[in-house]
Amino acid sequence: MTNLSKAIDALKAFRDERDWAQFHDSKNLALALSIEAAELNELFLWSKNPELPLEKQHRLKEELADILAYALLLADKNGLDPVEIVLDKIQLNTEKYPIEKSKGSANKYTEL
Amino acid sequence: MTNLSKAIDALKAFRDERDWAQFHDSKNLALALSIEAAELNELFLWSKNPELPLEKQHRLKEELADILAYALLLADKNGLDPVEIVLDKIQLNTEKYPIEKSKGSANKYTEL
Amino acid sequence: MTNLSKAIDALKAFRDERDWAQFHDSKNLALALSIEAAELNELFLWSKNPELPLEKQHRLKEELADILAYALLLADKNGLDPVEIVLDKIQLNTEKYPIEKSKGSANKYTEL
Amino acid sequence: MTNLSKAIDALKAFRDERDWAQFHDSKNLALALSIEAAELNELFLWSKNPELPLEKQHRLKEELADILAYALLLADKNGLDPVEIVLDKIQLNTEKYPIEKSKGSANKYTEL
């Protein structure tokens, strides 16, 4: 695994070379992220197969990269460490979804 | 920065302890991600301030963590390295948005 | 079918009695609509059945109503007649998706 | 106002001429709706103006038409009358947001 900080630094350099930080308030970053999430979902629309055919894998890769990019920029703007917040959330979910009650069931899982 | 692999491993352990991999096809993971993205956006809805007040920061942290979690699980399921795909996308965008043409302008930026 | 104008008038009366028009700029109405769309999608998340069980039908009804409400308010704010714009779009799509090329195929359909 | 039933009939005729009902399960219709909602939101992304310039109004018209089209098809598939469900929801919200407590305030409004 290459280093996550390297990706964050590259994203910020890309942004700053274009003077785009002025557009990147948190509300717009969140909106951009959800638009990319919709483009990701579009790859699966109307298909009976919940996995992508090989010829669409490069689009999955690109849409997922856009989502991660905006998530990392939004975390950075709000002083959050992406890895720490994921680990903290797993901790919360461990309490919320005890293994014995959650095993094999999608009930309440939608509220994750 | 703590290690990203550690977060991915923790996410997969959490999932497997609950036998939830059966629900995690790529289409549903993408859908789950976009639902979390909407919950993130809801924090900013109706507000005139594009940044969050302090008392909502913990919710930003949690929604962003959920988004990252699903993005990491979806990348893992499709054999993608999260850091590599972000770096590759920056490469693509560097060609698509040359500095001299993009500087300070949000034009065409929406197609990022 | 009861009258659509009656619903639009009721939505505007509800809004104005609460002095909420001040929050209803087009950007926020569009954002609110997409958040309700995500809540609608959440009803289907993780399920293997693409139709809803009876006990979730009332939630479909409510989420769809919220979506329609924001769509009608956004149309009204921008001087658009909801029925006319749907009929105009069908006209456009009739040219874009000729029957002989589109019949039974979901190809390119995602770009509808 | 032209008649809503006319739009619904035209949507179903368009769908049936192309034999597309086979793709229109409720889960995919809901997903399609949320993707169109994201395309609507994209019109507002990065802009400081929450209203659209004249040259983007035709796109608002088209995206809103797509959203309404999927909402009407989804209502029809689930035996719901679009006007009735909006009127019923206004009734519910009237109880949930009493005028005296809600006037001029966006508090809790996000939970509409």
Tab-separated table of C-alpha atoms in Angstrom:
chain	number	residue	atom	x	y	z
A	1	MET	CA	0.000	0.000	0.000
A	2	THR	CA	1.471	3.340	-0.976
A	3	ASN	CA	1.129	6.167	1.488
A	4	LEU	CA	-2.180	7.959	2.020
A	5	SER	CA	-0.501	11.249	2.965
A	6	LYS	CA	1.126	11.234	-0.450
A	7	ALA	CA	-2.304	11.159	-2.111
A	8	ILE	CA	-3.608	13.953	0.109
A	9	ASP	CA	-0.572	16.097	-0.645
A	10	ALA	CA	-0.978	15.477	-4.374
A	11	LEU	CA	-4.665	16.438	-4.232
A	12	LYS	CA	-3.852	19.694	-2.458
A	13	ALA	CA	-1.037	20.516	-4.864
A	14	PHE	CA	-3.352	19.878	-7.836
A	15	ARG	CA	-5.979	22.132	-6.276
A	16	ASP	CA	-3.584	24.922	-5.373
A	17	GLU	CA	-1.840	25.031	-8.759
A	18	ARG	CA	-5.268	25.829	-10.243
A	19	ASP	CA	-6.285	28.234	-7.451
A	20	TRP	CA	-9.374	26.118	-6.808
A	21	ALA	CA	-9.422	26.255	-2.993
A	22	GLN	CA	-11.736	29.271	-3.351
A	23	PHE	CA	-14.473	26.914	-4.648
A	24	HIS	CA	-13.840	24.201	-2.062
A	25	ASP	CA	-16.034	25.187	0.850
A	26	SER	CA	-17.319	22.179	2.797
A	27	LYS	CA	-20.872	22.418	1.414
A	28	ASN	CA	-19.672	22.300	-2.194
A	29	LEU	CA	-17.146	19.519	-1.500
A	30	ALA	CA	-19.933	17.437	0.049
A	31	LEU	CA	-22.170	18.171	-2.940
A	32	ALA	CA	-19.396	17.263	-5.402
A	33	LEU	CA	-18.857	14.007	-3.525
A	34	SER	CA	-22.523	13.041	-3.779
A	35	ILE	CA	-22.578	13.823	-7.502
A	36	GLU	CA	-19.602	11.529	-8.041
A	37	ALA	CA	-21.391	8.892	-5.938
A	38	ALA	CA	-24.343	9.130	-8.332
A	39	GLU	CA	-22.016	8.656	-11.314
A	40	LEU	CA	-20.669	5.555	-9.598
A	41	ASN	CA	-24.209	4.237	-9.115
A	42	GLU	CA	-25.042	4.931	-12.748
A	43	LEU	CA	-22.595	2.171	-13.725
A	44	PHE	CA	-24.919	-0.357	-12.067
A	45	LEU	CA	-28.253	1.087	-13.210
A	46	TRP	CA	-30.685	-1.216	-15.050
A	47	SER	CA	-28.283	-4.128	-14.896
A	48	LYS	CA	-29.375	-7.441	-13.431
A	49	ASN	CA	-25.761	-8.142	-12.430
A	50	PRO	CA	-24.666	-6.389	-9.201
A	51	GLU	CA	-21.022	-6.665	-10.293
A	52	LEU	CA	-19.510	-4.763	-13.220
A	53	PRO	CA	-18.367	-6.318	-16.491
A	54	LEU	CA	-14.659	-5.966	-17.238
A	55	GLU	CA	-15.195	-3.171	-19.770
A	56	LYS	CA	-16.694	-0.923	-17.088
A	57	GLN	CA	-14.027	-1.547	-14.422
A	58	HIS	CA	-11.976	1.479	-15.508
A	59	ARG	CA	-15.007	3.689	-14.892
A	60	LEU	CA	-15.481	2.210	-11.412
A	61	LYS	CA	-11.848	3.009	-10.759
A	62	GLU	CA	-12.267	6.620	-11.872
A	63	GLU	CA	-15.536	7.327	-10.074
A	64	LEU	CA	-14.265	5.770	-6.872
A	65	ALA	CA	-11.107	7.861	-7.152
A	66	ASP	CA	-13.194	11.038	-7.483
A	67	ILE	CA	-15.198	10.095	-4.395
A	68	LEU	CA	-12.069	9.378	-2.386
A	69	ALA	CA	-10.508	12.632	-3.596
A	70	TYR	CA	-13.410	14.742	-2.373
A	71	ALA	CA	-13.635	12.770	0.871
A	72	LEU	CA	-9.941	13.337	1.548
A	73	LEU	CA	-10.164	17.055	0.714
A	74	LEU	CA	-13.219	17.466	2.940
A	75	ALA	CA	-11.512	15.622	5.796
A	76	ASP	CA	-8.410	17.784	5.376
A	77	LYS	CA	-10.435	21.010	5.306
A	78	ASN	CA	-12.076	20.023	8.588
A	79	GLY	CA	-8.902	18.842	10.297
A	80	LEU	CA	-9.899	15.183	10.304
A	81	ASP	CA	-7.559	12.208	9.842
A	82	PRO	CA	-9.294	9.825	7.393
A	83	VAL	CA	-7.907	6.676	8.971
A	84	GLU	CA	-8.682	7.748	12.531
A	85	ILE	CA	-12.291	8.626	11.780
A	86	VAL	CA	-12.866	5.250	10.126
A	87	LEU	CA	-11.379	3.443	13.121
A	88	ASP	CA	-13.479	5.549	15.524
A	89	LYS	CA	-16.631	4.771	13.519
A	90	ILE	CA	-15.922	1.039	13.604
A	91	GLN	CA	-15.689	1.409	17.378
A	92	LEU	CA	-19.108	3.103	17.505
A	93	ASN	CA	-20.648	0.513	15.188
A	94	THR	CA	-19.254	-2.305	17.258
A	95	GLU	CA	-21.419	-1.078	20.138
A	96	LYS	CA	-24.396	-0.356	17.900
A	97	TYR	CA	-24.348	-3.723	16.144
A	98	PRO	CA	-23.367	-6.408	18.652
A	99	ILE	CA	-22.229	-9.551	16.827
A	100	GLU	CA	-24.792	-11.828	18.452
A	101	LYS	CA	-27.699	-9.606	17.384
A	102	SER	CA	-26.414	-8.649	13.945
A	103	LYS	CA	-24.931	-11.831	12.557
A	104	GLY	CA	-26.254	-12.624	9.100
A	105	SER	CA	-29.041	-10.088	9.348
A	106	ALA	CA	-29.519	-6.923	7.288
A	107	ASN	CA	-32.107	-5.681	9.812
A	108	LYS	CA	-31.370	-2.226	11.086
A	109	TYR	CA	-28.246	-2.510	9.037
A	110	THR	CA	-29.629	0.156	6.741
A	111	GLU	CA	-29.174	2.599	9.578
A	112	LEU	CA	-25.418	2.026	9.656
B	1	MET	CA	-1.070	9.432	9.800
B	2	THR	CA	-1.917	5.941	10.947
B	3	ASN	CA	-1.933	3.204	8.380
B	4	LEU	CA	-4.680	2.871	5.796
B	5	SER	CA	-4.306	-0.907	5.558
B	6	LYS	CA	-5.131	-1.086	9.228
B	7	ALA	CA	-8.482	0.615	8.603
B	8	ILE	CA	-9.262	-1.670	5.660
B	9	ASP	CA	-8.443	-4.744	7.723
B	10	ALA	CA	-10.633	-3.501	10.585
B	11	LEU	CA	-13.539	-2.863	8.195
B	12	LYS	CA	-13.293	-6.378	6.785
B	13	ALA	CA	-13.039	-7.930	10.235
B	14	PHE	CA	-16.131	-5.992	11.390
B	15	ARG	CA	-18.002	-7.177	8.280
B	16	ASP	CA	-16.930	-10.796	8.554
B	17	GLU	CA	-17.697	-11.121	12.279
B	18	ARG	CA	-21.301	-10.223	11.360
B	19	ASP	CA	-21.396	-12.369	8.212
B	20	TRP	CA	-22.322	-9.295	6.201
B	21	ALA	CA	-20.204	-9.938	3.099
B	22	GLN	CA	-23.271	-11.642	1.614
B	23	PHE	CA	-24.994	-8.228	1.410
B	24	HIS	CA	-21.939	-6.410	0.069
B	25	ASP	CA	-22.201	-6.804	-3.676
B	26	SER	CA	-20.755	-3.837	-5.572
B	27	LYS	CA	-24.158	-2.404	-6.538
B	28	ASN	CA	-25.346	-2.288	-2.922
B	29	LEU	CA	-22.020	-0.915	-1.648
B	30	ALA	CA	-22.247	1.889	-4.215
B	31	LEU	CA	-25.834	2.559	-3.193
B	32	ALA	CA	-24.925	2.580	0.504
B	33	LEU	CA	-22.130	5.044	-0.226
B	34	SER	CA	-24.467	7.448	-2.015
B	35	ILE	CA	-26.973	7.280	0.839
B	36	GLU	CA	-24.236	8.206	3.315
B	37	ALA	CA	-23.211	11.018	0.954
B	38	ALA	CA	-26.775	12.353	1.146
B	39	GLU	CA	-26.648	12.230	4.957
B	40	LEU	CA	-23.437	14.245	4.781
B	41	ASN	CA	-25.123	16.815	2.541
B	42	GLU	CA	-28.091	17.043	4.873
B	43	LEU	CA	-25.800	18.651	7.456
B	44	PHE	CA	-25.440	21.662	5.140
B	45	LEU	CA	-29.042	21.881	3.930
B	46	TRP	CA	-30.896	25.216	4.336
B	47	SER	CA	-27.901	26.830	5.982
B	48	LYS	CA	-26.455	30.052	4.621
B	49	ASN	CA	-23.043	29.086	5.993
B	50	PRO	CA	-21.120	26.590	3.803
B	51	GLU	CA	-19.082	25.505	6.833
B	52	LEU	CA	-20.484	23.583	9.798
B	53	PRO	CA	-20.928	24.981	13.306
B	54	LEU	CA	-18.887	23.235	15.992
B	55	GLU	CA	-21.870	21.286	17.342
B	56	LYS	CA	-22.300	19.509	14.005
B	57	GLN	CA	-18.624	18.606	13.491
B	58	HIS	CA	-19.051	15.194	15.121
B	59	ARG	CA	-21.735	14.350	12.569
B	60	LEU	CA	-19.464	15.384	9.694
B	61	LYS	CA	-16.855	13.087	11.169
B	62	GLU	CA	-19.267	10.159	11.317
B	63	GLU	CA	-20.840	10.617	7.874
B	64	LEU	CA	-17.439	11.047	6.254
B	65	ALA	CA	-16.238	7.912	8.022
B	66	ASP	CA	-19.204	5.952	6.639
B	67	ILE	CA	-18.450	7.187	3.121
B	68	LEU	CA	-14.779	6.272	3.424
B	69	ALA	CA	-15.720	2.865	4.844
B	70	TYR	CA	-17.924	1.981	1.886
B	71	ALA	CA	-15.404	3.401	-0.586
B	72	LEU	CA	-12.639	1.281	0.926
B	73	LEU	CA	-14.807	-1.858	0.956
B	74	LEU	CA	-15.844	-1.290	-2.657
B	75	ALA	CA	-12.235	-0.732	-3.720
B	76	ASP	CA	-11.185	-3.878	-1.889
B	77	LYS	CA	-13.960	-5.949	-3.445
B	78	ASN	CA	-12.823	-4.850	-6.903
B	79	GLY	CA	-9.121	-5.318	-6.293
B	80	LEU	CA	-8.302	-1.616	-6.341
B	81	ASP	CA	-5.692	0.162	-4.210
B	82	PRO	CA	-7.358	3.371	-2.896
B	83	VAL	CA	-4.177	5.411	-2.936
B	84	GLU	CA	-3.100	4.282	-6.389
B	85	ILE	CA	-6.443	5.078	-7.995
B	86	VAL	CA	-6.416	8.582	-6.525
B	87	LEU	CA	-2.882	9.186	-7.818
B	88	ASP	CA	-3.845	7.827	-11.265
B	89	LYS	CA	-6.898	10.083	-11.368
B	90	ILE	CA	-4.827	13.142	-10.500
B	91	GLN	CA	-2.609	12.198	-13.457
B	92	LEU	CA	-5.656	12.047	-15.762
B	93	ASN	CA	-7.018	15.342	-14.438
B	94	THR	CA	-3.675	17.032	-14.900
B	95	GLU	CA	-4.035	16.396	-18.628
B	96	LYS	CA	-7.732	17.298	-18.659
B	97	TYR	CA	-7.328	20.549	-16.740
B	98	PRO	CA	-4.072	22.216	-17.817
B	99	ILE	CA	-3.043	24.827	-15.260
B	100	GLU	CA	-2.945	27.724	-17.725
B	101	LYS	CA	-6.530	27.068	-18.857
B	102	SER	CA	-8.023	26.154	-15.483
B	103	LYS	CA	-6.474	28.606	-13.058
B	104	GLY	CA	-9.083	30.348	-10.942
B	105	SER	CA	-11.951	29.167	-13.112
B	106	ALA	CA	-14.794	26.827	-12.176
B	107	ASN	CA	-15.674	26.428	-15.863
B	108	LYS	CA	-15.891	22.816	-16.941
B	109	TYR	CA	-14.717	22.084	-13.448
B	110	THR	CA	-18.074	20.528	-12.754
B	111	GLU	CA	-17.055	17.729	-15.079
B	112	LEU	CA	-14.129	16.752	-12.878
C	1	MET	CA	-56.902	11.941	-10.521
C	2	THR	CA	-57.263	14.994	-8.320
C	3	ASN	CA	-55.867	18.249	-9.591
C	4	LEU	CA	-52.137	18.945	-9.642
C	5	SER	CA	-52.602	22.701	-9.200
C	6	LYS	CA	-54.355	21.978	-5.935
C	7	ALA	CA	-51.236	20.188	-4.634
C	8	ILE	CA	-48.943	23.006	-5.784
C	9	ASP	CA	-51.155	25.595	-4.112
C	10	ALA	CA	-51.218	23.572	-0.882
C	11	LEU	CA	-47.402	23.251	-0.915
C	12	LYS	CA	-46.994	26.987	-1.326
C	13	ALA	CA	-49.538	27.752	1.391
C	14	PHE	CA	-47.745	25.352	3.782
C	15	ARG	CA	-44.423	27.037	2.970
C	16	ASP	CA	-45.718	30.579	3.301
C	17	GLU	CA	-47.550	30.004	6.587
C	18	ARG	CA	-44.142	29.041	8.030
C	19	ASP	CA	-42.235	31.826	6.253
C	20	TRP	CA	-39.959	29.212	4.687
C	21	ALA	CA	-39.648	30.707	1.189
C	22	GLN	CA	-36.496	32.449	2.455
C	23	PHE	CA	-34.766	29.031	2.643
C	24	HIS	CA	-36.083	27.821	-0.708
C	25	ASP	CA	-33.518	29.020	-3.209
C	26	SER	CA	-33.159	26.689	-6.190
C	27	LYS	CA	-29.818	25.232	-5.036
C	28	ASN	CA	-31.215	24.205	-1.650
C	29	LEU	CA	-34.460	22.858	-3.154
C	30	ALA	CA	-32.407	20.698	-5.525
C	31	LEU	CA	-30.256	19.525	-2.623
C	32	ALA	CA	-33.316	18.737	-0.492
C	33	LEU	CA	-34.780	16.748	-3.383
C	34	SER	CA	-31.650	14.621	-3.736
C	35	ILE	CA	-31.581	13.928	0.012
C	36	GLU	CA	-35.173	12.700	-0.129
C	37	ALA	CA	-34.204	10.595	-3.160
C	38	ALA	CA	-31.513	8.957	-1.042
C	39	GLU	CA	-34.043	8.218	1.705
C	40	LEU	CA	-36.221	6.581	-0.929
C	41	ASN	CA	-33.282	4.451	-2.085
C	42	GLU	CA	-32.493	3.457	1.482
C	43	LEU	CA	-35.763	1.499	1.549
C	44	PHE	CA	-34.303	-0.864	-1.056
C	45	LEU	CA	-30.764	-1.100	0.315
C	46	TRP	CA	-29.336	-4.584	1.048
C	47	SER	CA	-32.548	-6.280	-0.024
C	48	LYS	CA	-32.505	-8.971	-2.662
C	49	ASN	CA	-36.071	-8.078	-3.624
C	50	PRO	CA	-36.334	-5.000	-5.903
C	51	GLU	CA	-39.926	-4.453	-4.753
C	52	LEU	CA	-40.921	-3.366	-1.244
C	53	PRO	CA	-42.717	-5.546	1.296
C	54	LEU	CA	-46.147	-4.299	2.358
C	55	GLU	CA	-44.903	-2.965	5.689
C	56	LYS	CA	-42.569	-0.504	3.922
C	57	GLN	CA	-45.129	0.790	1.388
C	58	HIS	CA	-46.122	3.687	3.633
C	59	ARG	CA	-42.516	4.858	3.680
C	60	LEU	CA	-42.318	4.684	-0.132
C	61	LYS	CA	-45.446	6.801	-0.205
C	62	GLU	CA	-43.933	9.404	2.128
C	63	GLU	CA	-40.505	9.614	0.501
C	64	LEU	CA	-42.015	9.844	-2.970
C	65	ALA	CA	-44.327	12.588	-1.734
C	66	ASP	CA	-41.344	14.563	-0.409
C	67	ILE	CA	-39.564	14.215	-3.759
C	68	LEU	CA	-42.636	15.336	-5.677
C	69	ALA	CA	-43.114	18.232	-3.265
C	70	TYR	CA	-39.607	19.579	-3.825
C	71	ALA	CA	-39.833	18.966	-7.574
C	72	LEU	CA	-43.095	20.919	-7.758
C	73	LEU	CA	-41.720	23.776	-5.645
C	74	LEU	CA	-38.573	23.963	-7.771
C	75	ALA	CA	-40.600	23.954	-10.986
C	76	ASP	CA	-42.846	26.685	-9.602
C	77	LYS	CA	-39.897	28.818	-8.499
C	78	ASN	CA	-38.463	28.623	-12.022
C	79	GLY	CA	-41.743	29.254	-13.829
C	80	LEU	CA	-41.991	25.727	-15.234
C	81	ASP	CA	-45.198	23.742	-15.736
C	82	PRO	CA	-44.491	20.191	-14.429
C	83	VAL	CA	-46.734	18.484	-16.954
C	84	GLU	CA	-45.449	20.446	-19.924
C	85	ILE	CA	-41.791	19.769	-19.146
C	86	VAL	CA	-42.453	16.031	-18.872
C	87	LEU	CA	-44.276	16.034	-22.222
C	88	ASP	CA	-41.461	18.064	-23.824
C	89	LYS	CA	-38.854	15.638	-22.457
C	90	ILE	CA	-40.745	12.641	-23.840
C	91	GLN	CA	-40.625	14.404	-27.212
C	92	LEU	CA	-36.832	14.824	-26.931
C	93	ASN	CA	-36.352	11.224	-25.823
C	94	THR	CA	-38.480	9.955	-28.686
C	95	GLU	CA	-35.863	11.375	-31.056
C	96	LYS	CA	-32.945	10.225	-28.901
C	97	TYR	CA	-34.191	6.654	-28.483
C	98	PRO	CA	-35.844	5.552	-31.739
C	99	ILE	CA	-38.058	2.521	-31.113
C	100	GLU	CA	-36.302	0.282	-33.626
C	101	LYS	CA	-32.880	0.879	-32.005
C	102	SER	CA	-34.002	0.876	-28.365
C	103	LYS	CA	-36.532	-1.920	-28.133
C	104	GLY	CA	-35.746	-4.311	-25.299
C	105	SER	CA	-32.259	-2.898	-24.778
C	106	ALA	CA	-30.914	-1.053	-21.757
C	107	ASN	CA	-27.908	0.109	-23.806
C	108	LYS	CA	-27.414	3.850	-23.709
C	109	TYR	CA	-30.584	3.861	-21.692
C	110	THR	CA	-28.580	4.967	-18.675
C	111	GLU	CA	-28.126	8.276	-20.428
C	112	LEU	CA	-31.859	8.953	-20.451
D	1	MET	CA	-52.223	23.429	-16.283
D	2	THR	CA	-52.471	20.504	-18.682
D	3	ASN	CA	-53.531	17.169	-17.267
D	4	LEU	CA	-51.204	15.032	-15.176
D	5	SER	CA	-52.821	11.783	-16.309
D	6	LYS	CA	-51.881	12.697	-19.854
D	7	ALA	CA	-48.185	12.867	-18.849
D	8	ILE	CA	-48.387	9.549	-17.006
D	9	ASP	CA	-50.041	7.880	-19.993
D	10	ALA	CA	-47.396	9.301	-22.338
D	11	LEU	CA	-44.586	8.026	-20.078
D	12	LYS	CA	-46.055	4.533	-20.018
D	13	ALA	CA	-46.600	4.514	-23.782
D	14	PHE	CA	-42.974	5.620	-24.349
D	15	ARG	CA	-41.778	2.862	-22.008
D	16	ASP	CA	-43.964	0.148	-23.517
D	17	GLU	CA	-43.111	0.962	-27.136
D	18	ARG	CA	-39.480	0.216	-26.207
D	19	ASP	CA	-40.286	-2.816	-24.061
D	20	TRP	CA	-38.518	-1.166	-21.125
D	21	ALA	CA	-40.923	-2.167	-18.330
D	22	GLN	CA	-38.685	-5.203	-17.770
D	23	PHE	CA	-35.948	-2.861	-16.439
D	24	HIS	CA	-38.326	-0.757	-14.339
D	25	ASP	CA	-38.446	-2.543	-11.014
D	26	SER	CA	-38.956	-0.174	-8.082
D	27	LYS	CA	-35.338	-0.387	-6.890
D	28	ASN	CA	-33.948	0.648	-10.277
D	29	LEU	CA	-36.561	3.393	-10.755
D	30	ALA	CA	-35.593	4.830	-7.367
D	31	LEU	CA	-31.915	4.617	-8.297
D	32	ALA	CA	-32.535	6.282	-11.665
D	33	LEU	CA	-34.414	9.071	-9.900
D	34	SER	CA	-31.531	9.753	-7.515
D	35	ILE	CA	-29.043	9.842	-10.403
D	36	GLU	CA	-31.175	12.438	-12.191
D	37	ALA	CA	-31.362	14.357	-8.906
D	38	ALA	CA	-27.557	14.436	-8.832
D	39	GLU	CA	-27.472	15.758	-12.405
D	40	LEU	CA	-29.858	18.491	-11.304
D	41	ASN	CA	-27.579	19.364	-8.390
D	42	GLU	CA	-24.550	19.449	-10.672
D	43	LEU	CA	-26.025	22.544	-12.340
D	44	PHE	CA	-25.520	24.429	-9.078
D	45	LEU	CA	-22.126	23.018	-8.098
D	46	TRP	CA	-19.259	25.467	-7.378
D	47	SER	CA	-21.465	28.458	-8.144
D	48	LYS	CA	-21.866	31.249	-5.629
D	49	ASN	CA	-25.319	32.014	-7.040
D	50	PRO	CA	-28.071	29.670	-5.771
D	51	GLU	CA	-30.170	30.488	-8.853
D	52	LEU	CA	-29.285	29.417	-12.386
D	53	PRO	CA	-28.214	31.769	-15.175
D	54	LEU	CA	-30.546	31.899	-18.186
D	55	GLU	CA	-28.294	29.724	-20.332
D	56	LYS	CA	-28.653	26.814	-17.902
D	57	GLN	CA	-32.458	27.032	-17.522
D	58	HIS	CA	-33.065	24.511	-20.307
D	59	ARG	CA	-30.964	21.986	-18.410
D	60	LEU	CA	-32.935	22.584	-15.207
D	61	LYS	CA	-36.066	21.964	-17.248
D	62	GLU	CA	-34.720	18.678	-18.603
D	63	GLU	CA	-33.314	17.307	-15.349
D	64	LEU	CA	-36.476	18.203	-13.458
D	65	ALA	CA	-38.532	16.500	-16.168
D	66	ASP	CA	-36.464	13.314	-15.781
D	67	ILE	CA	-36.981	13.357	-12.016
D	68	LEU	CA	-40.724	13.873	-12.388
D	69	ALA	CA	-40.857	11.111	-15.012
D	70	TYR	CA	-39.249	8.546	-12.724
D	71	ALA	CA	-41.321	9.701	-9.751
D	72	LEU	CA	-44.534	9.308	-11.746
D	73	LEU	CA	-43.515	5.869	-13.055
D	74	LEU	CA	-42.578	4.713	-9.560
D	75	ALA	CA	-45.872	5.993	-8.133
D	76	ASP	CA	-47.785	4.260	-10.917
D	77	LYS	CA	-45.925	0.972	-10.403
D	78	ASN	CA	-46.855	1.043	-6.710
D	79	GLY	CA	-50.461	2.079	-7.218
D	80	LEU	CA	-50.022	5.546	-5.757
D	81	ASP	CA	-51.763	8.726	-6.932
D	82	PRO	CA	-49.056	11.451	-7.079
D	83	VAL	CA	-51.407	14.265	-6.104
D	84	GLU	CA	-53.008	12.359	-3.258
D	85	ILE	CA	-49.698	11.384	-1.671
D	86	VAL	CA	-48.480	14.986	-1.755
D	87	LEU	CA	-51.706	16.187	-0.112
D	88	ASP	CA	-51.455	13.426	2.519
D	89	LYS	CA	-47.841	14.366	3.257
D	90	ILE	CA	-48.748	18.034	3.696
D	91	GLN	CA	-51.319	16.870	6.235
D	92	LEU	CA	-48.647	14.892	8.136
D	93	ASN	CA	-46.188	17.798	8.020
D	94	THR	CA	-48.829	20.199	9.271
D	95	GLU	CA	-48.931	18.166	12.490
D	96	LYS	CA	-45.151	17.736	12.610
D	97	TYR	CA	-44.350	21.408	12.043
D	98	PRO	CA	-46.935	23.523	13.845
D	99	ILE	CA	-46.915	27.083	12.487
D	100	GLU	CA	-46.219	28.735	15.835
D	101	LYS	CA	-43.102	26.583	16.417
D	102	SER	CA	-41.779	26.539	12.854
D	103	LYS	CA	-42.286	30.055	11.599
D	104	GLY	CA	-39.115	31.499	10.092
D	105	SER	CA	-36.930	28.749	11.489
D	106	ALA	CA	-34.962	26.122	9.598
D	107	ASN	CA	-34.474	24.166	12.839
D	108	LYS	CA	-35.546	20.566	12.536
D	109	TYR	CA	-36.645	21.570	9.080
D	110	THR	CA	-33.928	19.350	7.677
D	111	GLU	CA	-35.946	16.421	8.930
D	112	LEU	CA	-38.913	17.300	6.688
